[in-house]
Short mmCIF file of C-alpha atoms and ligand atoms in Angstrom, two decimals:
data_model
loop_
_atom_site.label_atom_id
_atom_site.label_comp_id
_atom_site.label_asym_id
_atom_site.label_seq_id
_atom_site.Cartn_x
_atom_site.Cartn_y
_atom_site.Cartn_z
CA UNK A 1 0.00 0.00 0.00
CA UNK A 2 1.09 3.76 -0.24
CA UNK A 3 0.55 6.40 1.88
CA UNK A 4 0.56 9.38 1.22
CA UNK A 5 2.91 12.46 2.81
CA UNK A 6 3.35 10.48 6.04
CA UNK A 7 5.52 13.52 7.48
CA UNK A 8 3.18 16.32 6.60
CA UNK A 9 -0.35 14.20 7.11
CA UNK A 10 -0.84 12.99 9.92
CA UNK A 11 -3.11 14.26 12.87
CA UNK A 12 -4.81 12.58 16.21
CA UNK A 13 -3.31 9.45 14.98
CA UNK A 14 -3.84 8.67 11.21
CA UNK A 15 -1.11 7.14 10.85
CA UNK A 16 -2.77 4.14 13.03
CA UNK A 17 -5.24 3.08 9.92
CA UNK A 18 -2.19 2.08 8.42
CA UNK A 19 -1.02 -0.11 11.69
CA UNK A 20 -4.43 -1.46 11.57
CA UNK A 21 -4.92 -2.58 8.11
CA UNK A 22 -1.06 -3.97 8.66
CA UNK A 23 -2.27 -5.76 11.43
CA UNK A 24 -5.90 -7.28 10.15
CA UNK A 25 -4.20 -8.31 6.99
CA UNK A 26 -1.21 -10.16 8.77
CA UNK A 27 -3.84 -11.56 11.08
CA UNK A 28 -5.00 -13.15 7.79
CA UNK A 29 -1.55 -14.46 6.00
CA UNK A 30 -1.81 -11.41 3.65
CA UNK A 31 1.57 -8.87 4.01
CA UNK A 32 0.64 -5.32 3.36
CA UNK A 33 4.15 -3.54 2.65
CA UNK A 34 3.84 0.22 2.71
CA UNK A 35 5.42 2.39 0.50
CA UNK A 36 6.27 6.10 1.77
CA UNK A 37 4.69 8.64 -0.45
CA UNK A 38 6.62 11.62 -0.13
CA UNK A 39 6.64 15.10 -2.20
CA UNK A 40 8.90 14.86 -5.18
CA UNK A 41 9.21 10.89 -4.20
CA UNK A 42 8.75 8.27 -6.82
CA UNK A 43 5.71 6.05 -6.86
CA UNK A 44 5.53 2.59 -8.67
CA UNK A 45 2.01 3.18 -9.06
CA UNK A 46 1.87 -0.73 -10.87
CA UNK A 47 2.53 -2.00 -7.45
CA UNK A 48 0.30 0.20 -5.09
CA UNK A 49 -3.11 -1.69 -4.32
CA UNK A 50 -4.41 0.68 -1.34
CA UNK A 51 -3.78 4.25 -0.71
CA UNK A 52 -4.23 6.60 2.37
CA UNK A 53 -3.56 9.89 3.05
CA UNK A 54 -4.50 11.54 6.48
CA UNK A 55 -5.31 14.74 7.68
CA UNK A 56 -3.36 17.99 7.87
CA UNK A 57 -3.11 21.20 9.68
CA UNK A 58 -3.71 24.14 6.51
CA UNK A 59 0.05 24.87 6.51
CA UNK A 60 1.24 21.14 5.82
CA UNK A 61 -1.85 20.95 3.22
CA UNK A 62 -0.34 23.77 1.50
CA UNK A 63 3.16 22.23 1.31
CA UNK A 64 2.28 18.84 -0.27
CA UNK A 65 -1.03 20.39 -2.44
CA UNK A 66 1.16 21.11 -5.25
CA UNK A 67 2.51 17.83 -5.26
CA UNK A 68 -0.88 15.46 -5.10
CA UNK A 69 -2.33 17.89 -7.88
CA UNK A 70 1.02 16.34 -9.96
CA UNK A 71 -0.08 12.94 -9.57
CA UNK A 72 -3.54 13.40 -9.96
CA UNK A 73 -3.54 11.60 -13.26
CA UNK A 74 -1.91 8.32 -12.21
CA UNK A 75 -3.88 8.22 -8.85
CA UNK A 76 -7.29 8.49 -10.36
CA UNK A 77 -6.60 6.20 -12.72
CA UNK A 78 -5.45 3.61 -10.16
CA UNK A 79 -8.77 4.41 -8.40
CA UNK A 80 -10.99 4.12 -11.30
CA UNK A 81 -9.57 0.29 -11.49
CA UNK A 82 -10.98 0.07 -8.29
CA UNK A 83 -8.16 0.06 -5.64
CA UNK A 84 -9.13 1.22 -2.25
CA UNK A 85 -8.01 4.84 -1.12
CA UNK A 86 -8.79 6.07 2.44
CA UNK A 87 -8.49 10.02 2.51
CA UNK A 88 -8.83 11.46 5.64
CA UNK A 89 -10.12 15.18 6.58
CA UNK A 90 -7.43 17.49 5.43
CA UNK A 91 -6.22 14.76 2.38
CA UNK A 92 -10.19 14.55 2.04
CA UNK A 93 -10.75 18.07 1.06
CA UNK A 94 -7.78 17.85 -1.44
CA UNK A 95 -9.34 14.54 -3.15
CA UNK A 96 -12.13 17.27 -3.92
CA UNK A 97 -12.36 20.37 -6.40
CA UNK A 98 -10.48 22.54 -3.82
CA UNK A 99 -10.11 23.26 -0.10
CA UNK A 100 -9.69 26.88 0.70
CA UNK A 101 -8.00 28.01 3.92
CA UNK A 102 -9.70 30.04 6.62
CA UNK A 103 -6.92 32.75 5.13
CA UNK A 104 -8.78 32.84 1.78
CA UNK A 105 -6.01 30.93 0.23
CA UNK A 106 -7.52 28.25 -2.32
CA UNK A 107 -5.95 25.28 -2.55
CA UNK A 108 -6.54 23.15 -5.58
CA UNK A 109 -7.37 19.21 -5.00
CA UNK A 110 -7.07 16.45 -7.39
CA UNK A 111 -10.43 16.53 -8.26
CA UNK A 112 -11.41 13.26 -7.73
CA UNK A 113 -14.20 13.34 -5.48
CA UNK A 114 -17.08 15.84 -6.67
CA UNK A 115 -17.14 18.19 -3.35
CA UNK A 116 -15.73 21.70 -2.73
CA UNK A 117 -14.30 22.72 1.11
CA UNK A 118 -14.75 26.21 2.44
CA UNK A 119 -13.62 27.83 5.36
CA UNK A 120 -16.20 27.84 8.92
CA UNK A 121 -16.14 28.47 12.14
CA UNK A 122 -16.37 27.39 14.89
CA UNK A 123 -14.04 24.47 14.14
CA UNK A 124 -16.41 21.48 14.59
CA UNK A 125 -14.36 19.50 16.78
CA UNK A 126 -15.33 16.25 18.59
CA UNK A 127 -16.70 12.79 18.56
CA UNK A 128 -18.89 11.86 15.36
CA UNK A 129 -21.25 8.44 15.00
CA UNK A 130 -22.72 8.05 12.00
CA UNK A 131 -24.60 5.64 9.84
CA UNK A 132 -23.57 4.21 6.83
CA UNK A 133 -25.12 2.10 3.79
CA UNK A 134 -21.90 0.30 3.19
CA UNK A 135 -22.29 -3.52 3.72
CA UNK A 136 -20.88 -4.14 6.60
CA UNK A 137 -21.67 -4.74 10.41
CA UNK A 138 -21.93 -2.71 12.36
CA UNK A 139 -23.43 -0.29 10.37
CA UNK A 140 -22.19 2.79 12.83
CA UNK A 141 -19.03 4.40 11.94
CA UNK A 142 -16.60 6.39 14.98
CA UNK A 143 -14.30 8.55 15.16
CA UNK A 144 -13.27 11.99 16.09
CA UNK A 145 -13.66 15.46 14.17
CA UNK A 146 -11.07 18.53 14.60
CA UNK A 147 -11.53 20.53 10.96
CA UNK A 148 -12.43 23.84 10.40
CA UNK A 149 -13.36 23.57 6.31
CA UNK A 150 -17.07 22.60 5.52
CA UNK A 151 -17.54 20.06 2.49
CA UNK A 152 -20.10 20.36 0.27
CA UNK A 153 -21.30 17.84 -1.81
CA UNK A 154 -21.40 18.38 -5.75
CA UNK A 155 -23.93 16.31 -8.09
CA UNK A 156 -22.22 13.18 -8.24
CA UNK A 157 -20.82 12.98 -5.07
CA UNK A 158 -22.47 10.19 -2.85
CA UNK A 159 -22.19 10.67 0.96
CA UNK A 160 -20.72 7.83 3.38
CA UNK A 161 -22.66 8.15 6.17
CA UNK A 162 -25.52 9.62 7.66
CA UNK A 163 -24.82 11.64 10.78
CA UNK A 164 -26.13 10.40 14.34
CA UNK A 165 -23.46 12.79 16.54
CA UNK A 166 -21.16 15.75 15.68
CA UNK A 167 -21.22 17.50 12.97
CA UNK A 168 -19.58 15.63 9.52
CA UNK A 169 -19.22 17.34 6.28
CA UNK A 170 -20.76 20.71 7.03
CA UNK A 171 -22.95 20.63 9.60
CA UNK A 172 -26.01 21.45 7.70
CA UNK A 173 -26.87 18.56 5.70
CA UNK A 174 -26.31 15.16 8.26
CA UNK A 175 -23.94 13.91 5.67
CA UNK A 176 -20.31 12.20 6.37
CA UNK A 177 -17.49 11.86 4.23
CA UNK A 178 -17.89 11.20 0.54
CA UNK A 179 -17.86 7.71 -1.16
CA UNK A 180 -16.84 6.85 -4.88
CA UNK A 181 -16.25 3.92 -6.79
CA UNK A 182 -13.52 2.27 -3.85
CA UNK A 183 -12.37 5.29 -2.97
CA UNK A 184 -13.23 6.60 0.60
CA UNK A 185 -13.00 10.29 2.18
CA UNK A 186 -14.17 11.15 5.72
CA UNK A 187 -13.57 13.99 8.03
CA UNK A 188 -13.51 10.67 11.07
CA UNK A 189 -9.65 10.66 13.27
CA UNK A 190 -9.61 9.14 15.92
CA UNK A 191 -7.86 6.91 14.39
CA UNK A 192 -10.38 5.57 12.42
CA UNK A 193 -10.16 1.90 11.17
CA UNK A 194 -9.03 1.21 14.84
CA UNK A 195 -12.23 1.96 16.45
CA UNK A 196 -13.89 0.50 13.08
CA UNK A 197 -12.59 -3.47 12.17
CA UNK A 198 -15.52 -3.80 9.68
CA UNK A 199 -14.50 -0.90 7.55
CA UNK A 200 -10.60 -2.03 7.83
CA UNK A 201 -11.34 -5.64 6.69
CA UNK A 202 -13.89 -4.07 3.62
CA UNK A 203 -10.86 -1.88 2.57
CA UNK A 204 -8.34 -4.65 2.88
CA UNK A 205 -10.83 -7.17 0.85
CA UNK A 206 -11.31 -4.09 -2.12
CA UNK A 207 -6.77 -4.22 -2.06
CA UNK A 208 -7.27 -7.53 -2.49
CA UNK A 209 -10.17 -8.09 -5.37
CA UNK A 210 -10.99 -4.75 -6.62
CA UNK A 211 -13.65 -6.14 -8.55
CA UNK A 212 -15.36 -5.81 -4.93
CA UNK A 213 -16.21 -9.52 -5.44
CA UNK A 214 -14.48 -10.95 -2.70
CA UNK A 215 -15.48 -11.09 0.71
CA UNK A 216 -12.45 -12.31 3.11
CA UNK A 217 -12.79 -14.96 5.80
CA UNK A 218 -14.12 -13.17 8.71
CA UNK A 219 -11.31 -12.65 11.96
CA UNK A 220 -12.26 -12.08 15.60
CA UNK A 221 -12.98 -7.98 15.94
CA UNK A 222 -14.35 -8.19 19.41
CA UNK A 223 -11.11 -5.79 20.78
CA UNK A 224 -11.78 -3.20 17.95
CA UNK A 225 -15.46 -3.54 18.73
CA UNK A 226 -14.93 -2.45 22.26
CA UNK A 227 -13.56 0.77 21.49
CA UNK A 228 -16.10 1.12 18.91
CA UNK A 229 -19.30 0.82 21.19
CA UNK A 230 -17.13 3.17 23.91
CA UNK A 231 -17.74 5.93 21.58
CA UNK A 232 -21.47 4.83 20.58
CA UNK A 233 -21.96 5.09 24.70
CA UNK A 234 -19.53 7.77 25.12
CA UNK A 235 -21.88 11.07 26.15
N1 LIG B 301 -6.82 22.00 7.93
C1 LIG B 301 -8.07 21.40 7.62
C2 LIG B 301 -9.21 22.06 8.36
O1 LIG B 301 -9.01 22.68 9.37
C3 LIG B 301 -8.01 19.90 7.90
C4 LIG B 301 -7.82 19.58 9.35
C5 LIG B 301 -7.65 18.11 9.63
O2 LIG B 301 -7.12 17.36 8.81
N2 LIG B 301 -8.04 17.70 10.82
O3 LIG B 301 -10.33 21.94 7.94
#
């Protein structure tokens, strides 16, 4: 798998999606080597199966922007074959049209997914359930929300996730993260596929069939579900 900009993306613990889909795949005889995406780094894009990119304060967004926008041709045409990407809040907003800063400076995104990002405040900030069509089980998605940019949904884009707690893409319409083809953006930290086994082992089984006609052999999630249903109690 790649991921993206580990130095400059990474907040409230992204980087642990990547520890966890290391861990459920091992768990399951399948090695999931990670390949550092850095700027100006070079990707053998023939290799990569899954991608993630985490969130980002606006400064480090503005360093690496320049650089996703580069390889916004090979990337979505990895993703349109129907490998698994996981983009979360601040790489989110750059999978979209643009994200501008609270500043007023607009940063261009790849593109990808059909939303825009504009500046808010308050920052929404704290824990977020939400509701999701997805197959899997639980349905309930949890994590944590510390983003000051409001998404907006274009035409084509399909939501995630229905809100239940906190506040999601904007605050205004219930909706969470954005969902095309394999390809996966959410404004949930916390980290995310920790707290969240069943979307870990759907992302691991779209790296491994992107077809999306494989289902892999279920493994025991009862930890993972622990923390999940802390945050489905938590007040
Ligand atoms: N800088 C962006 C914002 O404030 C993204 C923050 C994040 O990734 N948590 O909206």
């Amino acid at each position: 798998m790649l991921h993206l900009y580990p130095d400059h993306m990474n907040l409230y613990g992204d980087r642990g999606n990547v520890i966890a889909l290391v861990h459920r795949g091992a768990c399951r005889g399948i090695t999931v080597d990670v390949i550092s995406g850095a700027p100006n780094s070079k990707i053998p894009w023939e290799e990569i199966d899954l991608v993630f990119i985490g969130g980002g304060e606006d400064s480090h967004q503005s360093r690496i922007a320049e650089d996703f926008l580069h390889r916004s041709q090979e990337l979505t045409q990895r993703l349109d074959d129907g490998i698994p990407m996981l983009a979360i809040c601040g790489g989110y907003q750059l999978l979209g049209h643009y994200y501008r800063t609270v500043e007023g400076k607009k940063l261009p995104g790849v593109g990808y997914l059909d939303v825009t990002t504009e500046p808010g405040r308050p920052r929404a900030i704290g824990d977020v359930v939400c509701e999701t069509q997805l197959a899997v089980t639980p349905r309930t998605l949890v994590g944590f929300e510390n983003h000051g940019g409001r998404t907006f949904l274009g035409t084509e884009a399909i939501p995630l996730a229905t809100v239940l707690r906190g506040q999601g893409n904007n605050g205004q319409d219930h909706t969470e993260g954005t969902i095309k083809n394999h390809t996966i953006g959410t404004y949930l930290h916390g980290s995310l596929l920790p707290k969240n086994p069943h979307l870990t082992d759907l992302l691991l089984s779209w790296a491994v069939d992107p077809t999306g006609a494989t289902q892999l052999e279920p493994i025991d999630m009862q930890l993972e579900l622990k923390a999940h249903e802390v945050i489905l109690e938590r007040k």
